[in-house]
Short mmCIF file of C-alpha atoms in Angstrom, two decimals:
data_model
loop_
_atom_site.label_atom_id
_atom_site.label_comp_id
_atom_site.label_asym_id
_atom_site.label_seq_id
_atom_site.Cartn_x
_atom_site.Cartn_y
_atom_site.Cartn_z
CA HIS A 1036 -12.52 17.82 -35.23
CA TRP A 1037 -14.66 14.73 -34.78
CA LEU A 1038 -14.65 15.10 -30.96
CA ASP A 1039 -17.80 17.24 -30.84
CA ALA A 1040 -19.64 18.55 -27.79
CA GLY A 1041 -21.71 15.38 -27.52
CA ASN A 1042 -18.68 13.11 -27.34
CA ASP A 1043 -16.97 15.56 -24.98
CA GLU A 1044 -19.98 15.29 -22.69
CA LEU A 1045 -19.80 11.48 -22.82
CA LEU A 1046 -16.14 11.61 -21.80
CA GLU A 1047 -16.97 13.83 -18.82
CA GLN A 1048 -19.80 11.51 -17.81
CA LEU A 1049 -17.37 8.61 -18.00
CA ARG A 1050 -14.91 10.40 -15.72
CA VAL A 1051 -17.62 11.10 -13.15
CA LEU A 1052 -18.99 7.55 -13.21
CA ASN A 1053 -15.49 6.09 -13.12
CA GLY A 1054 -14.60 8.22 -10.09
CA PHE A 1055 -17.74 7.04 -8.32
CA ASP A 1056 -16.90 3.42 -9.14
CA ILE A 1057 -13.43 3.88 -7.63
CA ASP A 1058 -15.02 5.27 -4.45
CA LEU A 1059 -17.42 2.33 -4.27
CA ALA A 1060 -14.56 -0.12 -4.77
CA ALA A 1061 -12.74 1.48 -1.83
CA ASP A 1062 -15.91 1.23 0.28
CA LEU A 1063 -16.22 -2.42 -0.72
CA THR A 1064 -12.67 -3.15 0.42
CA ARG A 1065 -13.15 -1.31 3.70
CA LEU A 1066 -16.45 -3.05 4.51
CA THR A 1067 -15.08 -6.45 3.53
CA ASN A 1068 -12.08 -6.04 5.82
CA ARG A 1069 -14.28 -4.79 8.66
CA LEU A 1070 -16.63 -7.75 8.26
CA ARG A 1071 -13.77 -10.23 8.21
CA ASP A 1072 -12.34 -8.68 11.37
CA SER A 1073 -15.72 -9.01 13.07
CA LEU A 1074 -15.98 -12.66 12.03
CA VAL A 1075 -12.54 -13.36 13.46
CA SER A 1076 -13.59 -11.87 16.79
CA VAL A 1077 -16.43 -14.40 17.19
CA SER A 1078 -14.98 -17.37 15.29
CA PRO A 1079 -11.64 -17.54 13.47
CA ALA A 1080 -12.76 -20.86 11.98
CA LEU A 1081 -15.92 -19.30 10.57
CA GLU A 1082 -13.92 -16.44 9.08
CA ARG A 1083 -11.65 -18.95 7.36
CA ALA A 1084 -14.72 -20.72 5.99
CA VAL A 1085 -16.54 -17.72 4.52
CA GLY A 1086 -14.20 -14.71 4.67
CA SER A 1087 -12.87 -15.23 1.15
CA ARG A 1088 -16.42 -15.76 -0.18
CA LEU A 1089 -17.94 -12.41 0.75
CA HIS A 1090 -18.15 -11.51 -2.93
CA GLN A 1091 -20.79 -14.23 -3.27
CA ALA A 1092 -24.33 -12.98 -2.68
CA GLY A 1093 -25.49 -16.16 -0.96
CA VAL A 1094 -22.76 -15.88 1.67
CA ARG A 1095 -23.74 -12.29 2.40
CA ASP A 1096 -27.36 -13.41 2.74
CA LEU A 1097 -26.29 -16.13 5.16
CA LEU A 1098 -24.39 -13.73 7.41
CA ALA A 1099 -27.18 -11.16 7.33
CA LYS A 1100 -29.63 -13.83 8.55
CA PHE A 1101 -27.40 -15.97 10.79
CA PRO A 1102 -24.41 -13.81 11.76
CA THR A 1103 -22.97 -15.80 14.68
CA PRO A 1104 -21.92 -19.38 15.41
CA ALA A 1105 -24.85 -19.68 17.83
CA ALA A 1106 -27.33 -18.51 15.20
CA LEU A 1107 -25.84 -20.86 12.60
CA ARG A 1108 -26.00 -23.84 14.93
CA ALA A 1109 -29.63 -23.08 15.72
CA ALA A 1110 -30.40 -22.75 12.01
CA GLY A 1111 -28.96 -26.15 11.05
CA ARG A 1112 -27.69 -27.39 7.70
CA ALA A 1113 -31.02 -27.20 5.87
CA ARG A 1114 -31.67 -23.54 6.64
CA ILE A 1115 -28.04 -22.62 6.00
CA ASN A 1116 -28.28 -24.29 2.60
CA THR A 1117 -31.54 -22.47 1.81
CA ALA A 1118 -30.05 -19.09 2.73
CA VAL A 1119 -27.01 -19.56 0.49
CA LYS A 1120 -28.70 -21.41 -2.37
CA LYS A 1121 -31.19 -18.66 -3.22
CA ARG A 1122 -28.55 -16.43 -4.82
CA SER A 1123 -25.46 -18.66 -4.95
CA PRO A 1124 -26.75 -22.11 -5.86
CA ARG A 1125 -23.50 -23.41 -7.34
CA VAL A 1126 -21.49 -22.94 -4.14
CA ALA A 1127 -24.22 -23.73 -1.60
CA ALA A 1128 -23.08 -27.28 -0.84
CA LYS A 1129 -19.44 -26.23 -0.38
CA VAL A 1130 -20.40 -23.33 1.88
CA VAL A 1131 -22.65 -25.54 4.02
CA ASP A 1132 -19.84 -28.06 4.46
CA ALA A 1133 -17.29 -25.37 5.28
CA VAL A 1134 -19.57 -23.61 7.77
CA THR A 1135 -20.52 -26.89 9.46
CA ALA A 1136 -16.86 -27.85 9.80
CA ALA A 1137 -16.08 -24.41 11.26
CA LEU A 1138 -18.86 -24.78 13.85
CA ASP A 1139 -17.57 -28.21 14.82
CA ALA A 1140 -14.06 -26.80 15.22
CA GLN A 1141 -15.09 -24.22 17.82
CA SER A 1142 -17.35 -24.94 20.75
CA VAL A 1143 -16.39 -21.96 22.93
CA THR A 1144 -18.64 -18.90 22.80
CA MET A 1145 -16.60 -15.72 22.42
CA PRO A 1146 -17.34 -12.58 24.52
CA ALA A 1147 -20.04 -10.22 23.24
CA GLU A 1148 -20.98 -12.63 20.45
CA GLN A 1149 -24.53 -11.28 20.21
CA ALA A 1150 -23.38 -7.66 19.95
CA VAL A 1151 -20.76 -8.52 17.35
CA GLY A 1152 -23.41 -10.51 15.52
CA ARG A 1153 -25.51 -7.38 15.07
CA VAL A 1154 -22.49 -5.64 13.57
CA ILE A 1155 -21.82 -8.60 11.24
CA ALA A 1156 -25.43 -8.64 10.04
CA GLU A 1157 -25.46 -4.90 9.33
CA LEU A 1158 -22.09 -5.04 7.58
CA ALA A 1159 -23.30 -7.94 5.42
CA VAL A 1160 -26.39 -5.95 4.39
CA GLU A 1161 -24.33 -2.83 3.65
CA LEU A 1162 -21.78 -4.88 1.70
CA ASP A 1163 -24.59 -6.34 -0.38
CA ARG A 1164 -25.92 -2.85 -1.10
CA ILE A 1165 -22.51 -1.68 -2.34
CA HIS A 1166 -22.16 -4.77 -4.55
CA ALA A 1167 -25.59 -4.06 -6.04
CA ARG A 1168 -24.72 -0.40 -6.61
CA ARG A 1169 -21.47 -1.33 -8.34
CA ASP A 1170 -23.27 -3.83 -10.56
CA ALA A 1171 -25.79 -1.18 -11.58
CA LEU A 1172 -23.02 1.37 -12.08
CA ALA A 1173 -21.10 -1.09 -14.27
CA ALA A 1174 -24.09 -1.18 -16.61
CA GLU A 1175 -24.17 2.64 -16.73
CA ILE A 1176 -20.43 2.79 -17.41
CA GLU A 1177 -20.71 0.21 -20.17
CA GLU A 1178 -23.50 2.16 -21.86
CA VAL A 1179 -21.59 5.46 -21.82
CA PHE A 1180 -18.26 3.82 -22.73
CA LEU A 1181 -19.66 2.00 -25.76
CA ALA A 1182 -21.55 5.12 -26.87
CA HIS A 1183 -18.25 7.02 -27.17
CA PRO A 1184 -16.19 6.53 -30.35
CA PHE A 1185 -13.07 5.99 -28.25
CA GLY A 1186 -14.84 3.27 -26.30
CA GLN A 1187 -15.94 1.53 -29.48
CA VAL A 1188 -12.30 1.45 -30.57
CA LEU A 1189 -10.68 0.53 -27.24
CA VAL A 1190 -13.02 -2.39 -26.57
CA THR A 1191 -11.58 -4.16 -29.63
CA LEU A 1192 -8.21 -4.52 -27.89
CA PRO A 1193 -7.99 -7.93 -26.16
CA GLY A 1194 -8.42 -7.68 -22.39
CA ILE A 1195 -10.21 -4.34 -22.38
CA GLY A 1196 -13.78 -4.49 -21.11
CA PRO A 1197 -16.07 -1.59 -20.27
CA ARG A 1198 -14.80 -1.16 -16.70
CA THR A 1199 -11.06 -1.24 -17.44
CA GLY A 1200 -11.58 0.59 -20.72
CA ALA A 1201 -13.54 3.32 -18.98
CA ARG A 1202 -10.77 3.81 -16.45
CA ILE A 1203 -8.13 3.99 -19.17
CA LEU A 1204 -10.17 6.44 -21.21
CA ALA A 1205 -11.04 8.57 -18.18
CA GLU A 1206 -7.35 8.97 -17.35
CA ILE A 1207 -5.83 9.56 -20.81
CA GLY A 1208 -8.71 11.15 -22.76
CA ASP A 1209 -7.94 11.37 -26.46
CA GLY A 1210 -4.23 10.71 -25.80
CA THR A 1211 -3.03 13.83 -27.65
CA ARG A 1212 -1.01 15.03 -24.65
CA PHE A 1213 1.28 12.01 -24.97
CA ALA A 1214 3.86 12.26 -27.76
CA ASN A 1215 4.33 8.50 -27.87
CA GLY A 1216 3.79 5.26 -26.00
CA SER A 1217 6.89 5.81 -23.87
CA LYS A 1218 5.41 9.05 -22.51
CA LEU A 1219 2.13 7.30 -21.74
CA ALA A 1220 3.97 4.41 -20.06
CA SER A 1221 5.92 6.86 -17.93
CA TYR A 1222 2.75 8.73 -16.95
CA ALA A 1223 1.11 5.45 -15.93
CA GLY A 1224 4.15 4.29 -13.96
CA LEU A 1225 4.72 1.38 -16.34
CA ALA A 1226 8.17 2.47 -17.50
CA PRO A 1227 11.10 0.81 -15.68
CA VAL A 1228 13.43 2.96 -13.58
CA THR A 1229 17.16 2.46 -13.17
CA ARG A 1230 18.30 1.84 -9.61
CA GLN A 1231 21.47 3.76 -8.88
CA SER A 1232 23.52 4.20 -5.71
CA GLY A 1233 26.44 6.59 -6.05
CA THR A 1234 28.37 5.42 -9.07
CA SER A 1235 26.82 1.95 -9.00
CA ILE A 1236 23.99 1.10 -11.38
CA ARG A 1237 22.01 -1.88 -10.13
CA GLY A 1238 19.66 -2.45 -13.05
CA GLU A 1239 16.01 -1.73 -13.65
CA SER A 1240 13.02 -2.04 -11.35
CA GLN A 1241 9.33 -1.21 -11.57
CA SER A 1242 8.39 2.42 -10.96
CA ARG A 1243 6.43 3.26 -7.83
CA ARG A 1244 5.35 6.56 -9.33
CA GLY A 1245 2.81 7.46 -11.95
CA ASN A 1246 -0.97 7.38 -12.17
CA HIS A 1247 -1.86 4.32 -10.09
CA ARG A 1248 -5.47 4.16 -11.32
CA LEU A 1249 -4.27 4.04 -14.92
CA LYS A 1250 -1.48 1.60 -14.08
CA ASN A 1251 -3.89 -0.79 -12.38
CA ALA A 1252 -6.33 -0.63 -15.30
CA MET A 1253 -3.56 -1.21 -17.84
CA PHE A 1254 -2.20 -4.12 -15.78
CA LEU A 1255 -5.62 -5.76 -15.45
CA ALA A 1256 -6.31 -5.33 -19.16
CA ALA A 1257 -2.92 -6.80 -20.07
CA PHE A 1258 -3.47 -9.74 -17.73
CA ALA A 1259 -6.93 -10.38 -19.21
CA SER A 1260 -5.43 -10.24 -22.71
CA LEU A 1261 -3.33 -13.36 -22.04
CA ARG A 1262 -6.20 -15.34 -23.53
CA SER A 1263 -5.22 -13.91 -26.92
CA THR A 1264 -2.46 -15.65 -28.88
CA ASP A 1265 -0.19 -12.66 -29.51
CA SER A 1266 -0.31 -11.38 -25.94
CA LYS A 1267 0.36 -14.85 -24.54
CA ALA A 1268 3.31 -15.30 -26.90
CA PHE A 1269 4.84 -11.99 -25.78
CA TYR A 1270 4.24 -12.87 -22.12
CA ASP A 1271 5.86 -16.29 -22.59
CA ARG A 1272 8.92 -14.68 -24.16
CA LYS A 1273 9.32 -12.40 -21.16
CA ARG A 1274 8.96 -15.32 -18.75
CA ALA A 1275 11.58 -17.22 -20.76
CA GLU A 1276 13.90 -14.23 -20.27
CA GLY A 1277 13.60 -14.81 -16.53
CA LYS A 1278 10.98 -12.22 -15.62
CA LYS A 1279 8.45 -13.05 -12.92
CA HIS A 1280 4.73 -13.06 -13.67
CA ASN A 1281 3.92 -9.48 -12.63
CA ALA A 1282 7.00 -8.09 -14.37
CA ALA A 1283 6.07 -9.91 -17.59
CA VAL A 1284 2.51 -8.52 -17.46
CA ILE A 1285 3.89 -5.02 -16.84
CA CYS A 1286 6.07 -5.42 -19.93
CA LEU A 1287 3.00 -6.41 -21.92
CA ALA A 1288 1.02 -3.43 -20.58
CA ARG A 1289 3.90 -1.11 -21.50
CA ARG A 1290 4.06 -2.58 -25.02
CA ARG A 1291 0.34 -1.92 -25.50
CA CYS A 1292 0.73 1.84 -24.79
CA ASP A 1293 1.82 2.54 -28.38
CA VAL A 1294 -1.08 0.47 -29.68
CA ILE A 1295 -3.65 2.30 -27.57
CA LEU A 1296 -2.39 5.72 -28.63
CA ALA A 1297 -2.42 4.70 -32.31
CA MET A 1298 -5.97 3.36 -31.97
CA LEU A 1299 -7.16 6.62 -30.41
CA ARG A 1300 -5.25 8.83 -32.82
CA ASN A 1301 -6.51 7.03 -35.92
CA LEU A 1302 -9.86 5.99 -34.46
CA GLU A 1303 -9.06 2.53 -35.77
CA PRO A 1304 -9.89 -0.80 -34.08
CA TYR A 1305 -7.26 -3.29 -33.05
CA ARG A 1306 -6.38 -6.13 -35.38
CA ALA A 1307 -4.27 -9.10 -34.37
CA PRO A 1308 -0.78 -9.42 -35.89
CA GLU A 1309 -1.92 -12.49 -37.83
CA ALA A 1310 -4.26 -10.23 -39.78
CA THR A 1311 -1.62 -7.67 -40.75
CA THR A 1312 -0.82 -6.97 -44.37
CA VAL A 1313 1.99 -4.98 -45.93
CA GLY A 1314 1.09 -1.63 -47.38
CA GLU A 1315 -0.22 1.79 -46.51
CA ASN A 1316 -3.40 0.33 -45.00
CA THR A 1317 -1.61 -1.98 -42.56
CA PRO A 1318 -3.97 -2.40 -39.59
CA ILE A 1319 -2.97 -1.62 -36.04
CA ALA A 1320 -1.51 -4.50 -34.08
CA ALA A 1321 0.53 -4.95 -30.94
#
């Protein structure tokens, strides 16, 4: 079998790195929420101005250096701009305007502002460290993923990048334990379930069961694939049938289960339907 010890080792490395990335993502969410809560406690207006921008390095730098309304007022527009612009030049002007407006909107100093400010600064630094670690880890994951034959095949499917592809591959392996795409969809929680109460059948709804890590990765990959013509056409058909956005993307993700299994089984890259030909060598397509 082509899956030799070397490729087996790559798959195990991918599982370990993927698990670590999931942990870091959870830490990122926790720290972001904690930082936003701390910002609210000193200035709800400031939190509204920068809370949704904590993924931007320049905003984290700003809060690490000037974590409170008092510190920001003392810094002034020029120093605020300098702090943000170093690593987030494209959004610096917008951030400066938003922060200035937030400072103008609140003149009252909240209790324990200085103490909370220390917490905000430390959280901003820690958040930046986790972002940097995830960025570095993404490069490691990409290297291992693309070194594996499965990764080289999966990355040809529209919407699958190294991070989502690594998560899919880490969860399903070579796919041999799934008899067909329906089994894979059920395992991932992508298959619809019938709602039933007594003798009344109320129709289908999305499953709350299944492997949530795999389901999320499949959903994100399907959503990203909407840039491709065939995926967008399928999505549009589902919307025309009356399905909401998320339900239509879930349908697309479920449809791609058969394609993914065929790609892994045959070790054959994806080819768009437009490229298909009739005959024994018909390429894989969704």
